[in-house]
C-alpha atoms as one frame of an Amber mdcrd trajectory, in Angstrom:
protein
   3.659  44.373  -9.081   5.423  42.057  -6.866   4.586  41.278  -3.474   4.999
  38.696  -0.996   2.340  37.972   1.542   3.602  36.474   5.335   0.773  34.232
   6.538   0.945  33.634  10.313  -1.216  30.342  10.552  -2.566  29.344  14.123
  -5.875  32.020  14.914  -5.306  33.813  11.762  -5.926  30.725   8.901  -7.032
  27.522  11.329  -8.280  27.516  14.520  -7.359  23.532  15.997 -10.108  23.976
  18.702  -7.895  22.368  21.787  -5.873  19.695  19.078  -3.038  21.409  19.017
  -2.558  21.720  22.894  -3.547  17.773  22.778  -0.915  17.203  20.912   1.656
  19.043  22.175   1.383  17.497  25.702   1.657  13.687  23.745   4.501  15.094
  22.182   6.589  17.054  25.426   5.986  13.184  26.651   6.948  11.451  24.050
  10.203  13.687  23.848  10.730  14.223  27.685   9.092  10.883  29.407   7.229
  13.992  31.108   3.716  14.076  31.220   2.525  17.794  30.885   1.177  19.105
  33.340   1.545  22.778  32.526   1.947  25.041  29.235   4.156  28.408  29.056
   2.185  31.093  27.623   1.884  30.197  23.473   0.373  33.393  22.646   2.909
  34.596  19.437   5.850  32.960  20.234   7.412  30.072  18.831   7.949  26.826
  19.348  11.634  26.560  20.700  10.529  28.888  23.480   7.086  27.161  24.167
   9.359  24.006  24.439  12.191  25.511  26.417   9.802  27.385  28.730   7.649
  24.549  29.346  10.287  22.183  30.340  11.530  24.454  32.926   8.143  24.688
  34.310   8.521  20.576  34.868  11.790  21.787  36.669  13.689  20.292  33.084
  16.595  22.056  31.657  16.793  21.566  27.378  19.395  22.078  24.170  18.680
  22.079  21.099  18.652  18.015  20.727  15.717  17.715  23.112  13.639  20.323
  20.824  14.342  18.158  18.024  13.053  15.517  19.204  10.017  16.725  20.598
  10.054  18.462  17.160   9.799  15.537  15.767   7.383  13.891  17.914   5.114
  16.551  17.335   5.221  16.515  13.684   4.539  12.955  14.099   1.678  13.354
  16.126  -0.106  15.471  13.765  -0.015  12.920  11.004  -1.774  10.272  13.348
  -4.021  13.048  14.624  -4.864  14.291  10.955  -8.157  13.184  10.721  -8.905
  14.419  14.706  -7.832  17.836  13.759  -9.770  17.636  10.870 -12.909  16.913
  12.480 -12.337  19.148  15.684 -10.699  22.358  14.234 -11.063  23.972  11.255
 -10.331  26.716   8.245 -11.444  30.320   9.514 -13.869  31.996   7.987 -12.541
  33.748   4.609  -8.965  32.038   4.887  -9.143  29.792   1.466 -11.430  31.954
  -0.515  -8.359  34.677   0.155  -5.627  32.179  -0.429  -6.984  31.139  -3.564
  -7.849  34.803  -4.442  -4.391  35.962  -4.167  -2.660  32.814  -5.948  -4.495
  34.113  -9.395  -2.761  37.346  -8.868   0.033  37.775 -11.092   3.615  38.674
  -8.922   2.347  37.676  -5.839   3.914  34.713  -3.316   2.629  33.286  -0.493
   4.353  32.008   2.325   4.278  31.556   6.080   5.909  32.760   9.151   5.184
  30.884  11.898   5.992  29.615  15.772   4.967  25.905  14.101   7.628  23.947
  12.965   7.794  23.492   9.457   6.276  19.907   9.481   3.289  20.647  11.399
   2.593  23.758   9.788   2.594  21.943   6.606   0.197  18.975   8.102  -1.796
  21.839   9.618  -2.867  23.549   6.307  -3.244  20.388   4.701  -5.610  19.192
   6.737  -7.889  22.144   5.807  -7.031  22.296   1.982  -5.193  25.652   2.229
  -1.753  23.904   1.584  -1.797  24.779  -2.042  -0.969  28.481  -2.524   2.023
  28.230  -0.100   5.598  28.274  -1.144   7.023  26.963   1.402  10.754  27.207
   0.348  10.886  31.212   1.454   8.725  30.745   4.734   9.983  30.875   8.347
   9.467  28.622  10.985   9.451  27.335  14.855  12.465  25.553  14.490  14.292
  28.464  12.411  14.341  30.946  15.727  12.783  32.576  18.875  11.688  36.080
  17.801   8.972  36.955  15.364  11.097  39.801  13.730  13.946  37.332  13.292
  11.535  34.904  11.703  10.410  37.338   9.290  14.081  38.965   8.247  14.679
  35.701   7.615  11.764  35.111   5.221  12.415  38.072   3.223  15.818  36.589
   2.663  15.163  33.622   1.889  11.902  35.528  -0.892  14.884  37.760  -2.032
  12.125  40.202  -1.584  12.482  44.060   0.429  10.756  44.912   3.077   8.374
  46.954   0.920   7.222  44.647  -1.552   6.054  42.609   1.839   2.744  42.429
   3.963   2.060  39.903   7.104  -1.334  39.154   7.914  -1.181  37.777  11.945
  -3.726  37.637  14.762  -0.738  38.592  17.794   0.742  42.028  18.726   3.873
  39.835  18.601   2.801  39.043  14.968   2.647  42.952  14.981   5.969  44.039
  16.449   7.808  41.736  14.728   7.090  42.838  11.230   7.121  46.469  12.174
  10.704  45.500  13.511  11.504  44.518  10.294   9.321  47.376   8.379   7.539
  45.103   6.921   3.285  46.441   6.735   0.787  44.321   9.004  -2.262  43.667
   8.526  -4.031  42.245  11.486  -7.314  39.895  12.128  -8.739  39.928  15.580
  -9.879  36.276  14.754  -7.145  34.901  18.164  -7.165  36.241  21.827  -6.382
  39.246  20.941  -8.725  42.111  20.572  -8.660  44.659  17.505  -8.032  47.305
  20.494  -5.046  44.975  21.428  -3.323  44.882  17.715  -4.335  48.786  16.643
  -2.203  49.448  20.195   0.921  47.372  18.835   0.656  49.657  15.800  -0.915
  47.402  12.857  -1.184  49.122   9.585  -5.235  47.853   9.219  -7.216  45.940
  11.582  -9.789  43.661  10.421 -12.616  41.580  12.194 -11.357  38.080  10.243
 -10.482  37.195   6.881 -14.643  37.355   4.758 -14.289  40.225   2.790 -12.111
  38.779   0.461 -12.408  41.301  -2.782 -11.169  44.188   0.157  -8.381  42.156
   1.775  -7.146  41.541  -1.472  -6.986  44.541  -2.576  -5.077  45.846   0.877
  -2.545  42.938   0.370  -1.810  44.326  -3.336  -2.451  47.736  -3.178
């Protein structure tokens, strides 16, 4: 068996409990000389459009060199905030007993595709201990592109793996649509906003209440 598992990671492994949004506005700041006063809509979309969006709300037009730098910024952020986020957010219920589960299992790889840029999601997951089982080489992230489905093509080349040897586990219907898009299965958590009524309607494969049953999950990931 070989199969490579897509971990989406804000709402679906770690919830930052108002961090991340903390940090953000330090960073648009830091990277604009802007302070935030507004955030475009974050819900499953990545972090060049949050960026791009938000700026525009602050009447501020952005290329790709501003996004690096508040790219930067906000990886940089999270390292000084490490021990805030530690003590404010935390690892959702199930997410490293599964992680761990799944890294015994012979053939299978986990990675992540995510709207975080690759530094943060790394400092993220780290933070709460579930850094370990990731192979972060073949995942996608914020900086990498703006659409979910692009982000996970793009994992699957970078795996070598087909679409079929694949699962993403996401809290979004964006999360949702863009491995569909990419026929890629989906298995969804209503652990975010989103409601399990919300993700069965974007067409998820299985819809699950959060990540505790970890003998089950497993056993949907690698079935």
């Amino acid at each position: 068996m070989t199969r490579l598992v897509l971990w989406d990671i804000d709402h679906t492994l770690i919830d930052t409990r108002g961090v991340g949004r903390q940090l953000s506005a330090a960073a648009f700041e830091q990277a604009t000389g802007v302070p935030l006063r507004e955030q475009a809509t974050i819900d499953g979309i990545t972090e060049q459009v949050i960026f791009r969006e938000t700026a525009r709300l602050h009447g501020i037009t952005t290329g790709r060199a501003d996004f690096e730098r508040f790219a930067s910024a906000l990886a940089e952020q999270h390292v000084k905030q490490a021990a805030e986020l530690g003590e404010r957010g935390h690892a959702l219920e199930g997410a490293a007993a599964v992680l761990h589960a799944l890294a015994e299992v012979p053939g299978v790889r986990q990675t992540v595709v995510t709207g975080n840029v690759k530094a943060v999601a790394r400092t993220k997951l780290a933070v709460f201990g579930l850094d370990g089982p990731i192979d972060w080489a073949i995942g996608a992230y914020g900086e990498d592109g703006e659409a979910r489905a692009d982000l996970v093509r793009l994992a699957l080349s970078r795996a070598s793996a087909d679409p079929s040897e694949a699962v993403l586990i996401g809290d979004t219907p964006a999360d949702v649509e863009g491995a569909l898009s990419a026929d890629v299965k989906v298995i969804a958590v209503a652990t975010g906003r989103s409601t399990a009524t919300d993700l069965h309607a974007a067409g998820a494969d299985h819809v699950l209440p959060d990540l505790s049953a970890t003998e089950s999950l497993v056993g949907l990931i690698t079935g």
